[in-house]
Structures are given as structure tokens and as C-alpha cells.
PDB file of C-alpha atoms in Angstrom:
ATOM      1  CA  MET A   1      -1.811  29.151 -47.126  1.00 89.00           C
ATOM      2  CA  ASN A   2       0.082  29.415 -50.366  1.00 93.00           C
ATOM      3  CA  GLU A   3       3.645  28.238 -50.941  1.00 95.00           C
ATOM      4  CA  GLN A   4       5.223  31.636 -50.309  1.00 95.00           C
ATOM      5  CA  GLN A   5       3.343  32.037 -47.016  1.00 96.00           C
ATOM      6  CA  LEU A   6       4.440  28.577 -45.888  1.00 96.00           C
ATOM      7  CA  ILE A   7       8.074  29.380 -46.717  1.00 96.00           C
ATOM      8  CA  GLN A   8       7.749  32.646 -44.768  1.00 97.00           C
ATOM      9  CA  LEU A   9       6.228  30.739 -41.836  1.00 97.00           C
ATOM     10  CA  TRP A  10       9.179  28.335 -41.894  1.00 97.00           C
ATOM     11  CA  GLN A  11      11.681  31.205 -41.939  1.00 97.00           C
ATOM     12  CA  THR A  12       9.882  33.049 -39.137  1.00 97.00           C
ATOM     13  CA  ASN A  13       9.902  29.964 -36.955  1.00 97.00           C
ATOM     14  CA  TRP A  14      13.544  29.227 -37.736  1.00 96.00           C
ATOM     15  CA  ASN A  15      14.394  32.762 -36.591  1.00 96.00           C
ATOM     16  CA  ARG A  16      12.372  32.182 -33.411  1.00 95.00           C
ATOM     17  CA  ILE A  17      14.394  29.031 -32.733  1.00 95.00           C
ATOM     18  CA  VAL A  18      17.713  30.841 -33.140  1.00 94.00           C
ATOM     19  CA  ILE A  19      16.663  33.850 -31.061  1.00 93.00           C
ATOM     20  CA  SER A  20      15.241  31.661 -28.288  1.00 91.00           C
ATOM     21  CA  GLN A  21      18.707  30.115 -27.882  1.00 90.00           C
ATOM     22  CA  LEU A  22      20.438  33.412 -27.159  1.00 90.00           C
ATOM     23  CA  ALA A  23      19.256  34.172 -23.614  1.00 88.00           C
ATOM     24  CA  PRO A  24      19.665  30.676 -22.122  1.00 89.00           C
ATOM     25  CA  THR A  25      23.066  30.216 -23.777  1.00 91.00           C
ATOM     26  CA  GLY A  26      24.245  33.642 -22.631  1.00 92.00           C
ATOM     27  CA  LEU A  27      23.077  32.982 -19.087  1.00 92.00           C
ATOM     28  CA  LEU A  28      24.727  29.566 -18.949  1.00 92.00           C
ATOM     29  CA  ILE A  29      28.022  30.998 -20.182  1.00 94.00           C
ATOM     30  CA  THR A  30      27.783  33.911 -17.750  1.00 94.00           C
ATOM     31  CA  THR A  31      27.023  31.598 -14.837  1.00 94.00           C
ATOM     32  CA  VAL A  32      30.023  29.401 -15.621  1.00 94.00           C
ATOM     33  CA  ALA A  33      32.196  32.520 -15.798  1.00 95.00           C
ATOM     34  CA  LEU A  34      30.759  33.870 -12.540  1.00 95.00           C
ATOM     35  CA  CYS A  35      31.502  30.537 -10.854  1.00 94.00           C
ATOM     36  CA  GLN A  36      35.152  31.109 -11.723  1.00 94.00           C
ATOM     37  CA  PHE A  37      34.988  34.569 -10.141  1.00 95.00           C
ATOM     38  CA  GLY A  38      33.384  33.638  -6.830  1.00 94.00           C
ATOM     39  CA  LEU A  39      29.702  32.886  -7.373  1.00 95.00           C
ATOM     40  CA  THR A  40      30.221  29.483  -5.760  1.00 93.00           C
ATOM     41  CA  SER A  41      31.329  31.176  -2.526  1.00 94.00           C
ATOM     42  CA  SER A  42      28.435  33.650  -2.493  1.00 94.00           C
ATOM     43  CA  ASN A  43      25.525  33.722  -0.093  1.00 94.00           C
ATOM     44  CA  GLY A  44      23.174  30.734  -0.484  1.00 94.00           C
ATOM     45  CA  VAL A  45      20.276  33.007  -1.430  1.00 96.00           C
ATOM     46  CA  VAL A  46      22.316  34.454  -4.309  1.00 96.00           C
ATOM     47  CA  LYS A  47      23.155  30.952  -5.520  1.00 96.00           C
ATOM     48  CA  VAL A  48      19.508  29.885  -5.444  1.00 96.00           C
ATOM     49  CA  ALA A  49      18.482  33.103  -7.209  1.00 96.00           C
ATOM     50  CA  ALA A  50      21.048  32.415  -9.935  1.00 95.00           C
ATOM     51  CA  LEU A  51      19.630  28.908 -10.373  1.00 95.00           C
ATOM     52  CA  PHE A  52      16.072  30.232 -10.621  1.00 95.00           C
ATOM     53  CA  ILE A  53      17.145  32.787 -13.220  1.00 94.00           C
ATOM     54  CA  LEU A  54      18.708  29.989 -15.258  1.00 93.00           C
ATOM     55  CA  LEU A  55      15.687  27.778 -14.794  1.00 93.00           C
ATOM     56  CA  ALA A  56      13.182  30.457 -15.821  1.00 94.00           C
ATOM     57  CA  SER A  57      15.201  31.355 -18.898  1.00 92.00           C
ATOM     58  CA  GLY A  58      15.660  27.699 -19.810  1.00 91.00           C
ATOM     59  CA  ILE A  59      11.979  26.871 -19.465  1.00 93.00           C
ATOM     60  CA  LEU A  60      10.923  29.873 -21.519  1.00 93.00           C
ATOM     61  CA  GLY A  61      13.575  29.108 -24.148  1.00 91.00           C
ATOM     62  CA  ALA A  62      12.519  25.458 -24.351  1.00 92.00           C
ATOM     63  CA  LEU A  63       8.850  26.383 -24.740  1.00 94.00           C
ATOM     64  CA  ALA A  64       9.657  28.911 -27.456  1.00 94.00           C
ATOM     65  CA  GLN A  65      11.859  26.407 -29.277  1.00 94.00           C
ATOM     66  CA  TYR A  66       9.359  23.568 -29.006  1.00 95.00           C
ATOM     67  CA  SER A  67       6.464  25.636 -30.313  1.00 96.00           C
ATOM     68  CA  ALA A  68       8.535  27.186 -33.121  1.00 97.00           C
ATOM     69  CA  ALA A  69       9.802  23.752 -34.155  1.00 97.00           C
ATOM     70  CA  SER A  70       6.255  22.367 -34.139  1.00 97.00           C
ATOM     71  CA  GLU A  71       5.036  25.199 -36.343  1.00 97.00           C
ATOM     72  CA  ALA A  72       8.037  24.804 -38.663  1.00 97.00           C
ATOM     73  CA  LYS A  73       7.307  21.062 -38.962  1.00 97.00           C
ATOM     74  CA  ASP A  74       3.706  21.864 -39.850  1.00 97.00           C
ATOM     75  CA  ALA A  75       4.841  24.340 -42.523  1.00 97.00           C
ATOM     76  CA  ALA A  76       7.237  21.758 -43.993  1.00 96.00           C
ATOM     77  CA  ALA A  77       4.510  19.112 -44.010  1.00 96.00           C
ATOM     78  CA  ALA A  78       2.087  21.491 -45.723  1.00 96.00           C
ATOM     79  CA  LEU A  79       4.704  22.301 -48.378  1.00 95.00           C
ATOM     80  CA  LYS A  80       5.260  18.602 -48.975  1.00 94.00           C
ATOM     81  CA  LYS A  81       1.525  17.897 -49.138  1.00 95.00           C
ATOM     82  CA  ALA A  82       1.076  20.741 -51.630  1.00 94.00           C
ATOM     83  CA  GLY A  83       3.806  19.249 -53.802  1.00 93.00           C
ATOM     84  CA  ALA A  84       5.858  22.451 -53.660  1.00 92.00           C
ATOM     85  CA  LYS A  85       9.162  22.329 -55.533  1.00 93.00           C
ATOM     86  CA  GLY A  86      12.301  24.425 -55.709  1.00 94.00           C
ATOM     87  CA  VAL A  87      15.645  24.848 -53.997  1.00 95.00           C
ATOM     88  CA  VAL A  88      14.229  26.611 -50.940  1.00 95.00           C
ATOM     89  CA  VAL A  89      11.521  23.998 -50.452  1.00 94.00           C
ATOM     90  CA  ALA A  90      14.078  21.201 -50.840  1.00 95.00           C
ATOM     91  CA  GLY A  91      16.209  22.840 -48.148  1.00 95.00           C
ATOM     92  CA  ILE A  92      13.211  23.133 -45.848  1.00 97.00           C
ATOM     93  CA  GLN A  93      12.336  19.472 -46.359  1.00 96.00           C
ATOM     94  CA  ARG A  94      15.935  18.451 -45.710  1.00 95.00           C
ATOM     95  CA  ASN A  95      16.185  20.493 -42.510  1.00 96.00           C
ATOM     96  CA  ALA A  96      12.708  19.719 -41.165  1.00 97.00           C
ATOM     97  CA  LYS A  97      13.725  16.184 -40.235  1.00 95.00           C
ATOM     98  CA  TYR A  98      16.216  17.611 -37.717  1.00 96.00           C
ATOM     99  CA  LEU A  99      13.687  19.684 -35.788  1.00 97.00           C
ATOM    100  CA  PHE A 100      13.440  16.903 -33.195  1.00 96.00           C
ATOM    101  CA  VAL A 101      16.862  18.113 -32.020  1.00 96.00           C
ATOM    102  CA  VAL A 102      15.362  21.519 -31.241  1.00 95.00           C
ATOM    103  CA  GLN A 103      12.362  19.980 -29.523  1.00 95.00           C
ATOM    104  CA  TYR A 104      14.064  17.306 -27.435  1.00 95.00           C
ATOM    105  CA  VAL A 105      17.868  17.220 -27.555  1.00 96.00           C
ATOM    106  CA  THR A 106      18.527  20.908 -26.873  1.00 94.00           C
ATOM    107  CA  PRO A 107      16.279  21.013 -23.772  1.00 92.00           C
ATOM    108  CA  ALA A 108      17.913  17.798 -22.546  1.00 94.00           C
ATOM    109  CA  VAL A 109      21.376  19.326 -22.936  1.00 94.00           C
ATOM    110  CA  PHE A 110      20.226  22.467 -21.092  1.00 93.00           C
ATOM    111  CA  THR A 111      18.883  20.259 -18.287  1.00 93.00           C
ATOM    112  CA  VAL A 112      22.199  18.428 -17.917  1.00 94.00           C
ATOM    113  CA  ILE A 113      24.132  21.705 -17.850  1.00 94.00           C
ATOM    114  CA  PHE A 114      21.640  23.171 -15.353  1.00 93.00           C
ATOM    115  CA  VAL A 115      22.028  20.161 -13.042  1.00 94.00           C
ATOM    116  CA  LEU A 116      25.837  20.375 -13.257  1.00 95.00           C
ATOM    117  CA  LEU A 117      25.745  24.088 -12.432  1.00 94.00           C
ATOM    118  CA  ALA A 118      23.318  23.428  -9.573  1.00 95.00           C
ATOM    119  CA  VAL A 119      25.697  20.838  -8.136  1.00 95.00           C
ATOM    120  CA  ALA A 120      28.625  23.250  -8.523  1.00 93.00           C
ATOM    121  CA  LEU A 121      26.751  26.105  -6.873  1.00 93.00           C
ATOM    122  CA  LEU A 122      25.158  24.178  -4.051  1.00 93.00           C
ATOM    123  CA  SER A 123      28.064  21.913  -3.071  1.00 88.00           C
TER     124      SER A 123
END
């Protein structure tokens, strides 16, 4: 791949990371709001269904984020190996070192929030 293709790959994967955050974040916010409006007093089956919806969205989001971050890391490494220069490449190199947050910290935060919501719904 040439430099321009690697930069495009980085940008594509960064967009995938951002987009993969939308559904899980929206569902978590909605679930918290619904808890305030009576979800916690709903039928047990509805509560479990809500948890499975959150879990499915979270797993899919985490997989999408992990794979996009891995591909973005590979693109950044290839740019570095090729000795690519420029403002955009410098920005990619600077940001690539934070992709571990996308791969590990974000899913961990989702897991903590999921567990807290599960406790709230099932208690």
C-alpha cells in the first residue's frame, strides 16, 4: 500500500470506531432514562430482554472497535515503517498510541455500566 492508501485506511478505521460507539452509547443512555420511567418495575422478561439487547449491542460494538483499532494500528505502523512524513502522518502517529483505549478501556467501561444496569434492573 502507498502512503495515501494507508492514510485512507487509518481514516476509514477511525470512522468505524466512532460509528461503532453510537449504538451502544445510545442504548445505555436510553436504558438509564427508561429506568427512571419505570423499566425497573417492568415484567422480569422485559428486564432480561433489555439486558440482552444491551449485551448484544455492546459485544458487537466492542468487536467492531477492537478490529478497527487493530487495523488502524497496522496502518500507523506501516506509515512509520515506510518513513512517511507530513502533518497528517504525524497526527496519525500521535493518536495511534491511544488506540489501546478503544481496544480495552472502552469495553471495560461498557462492562461496568452494563453490570450496574443489570443490578438496577434485577434488584
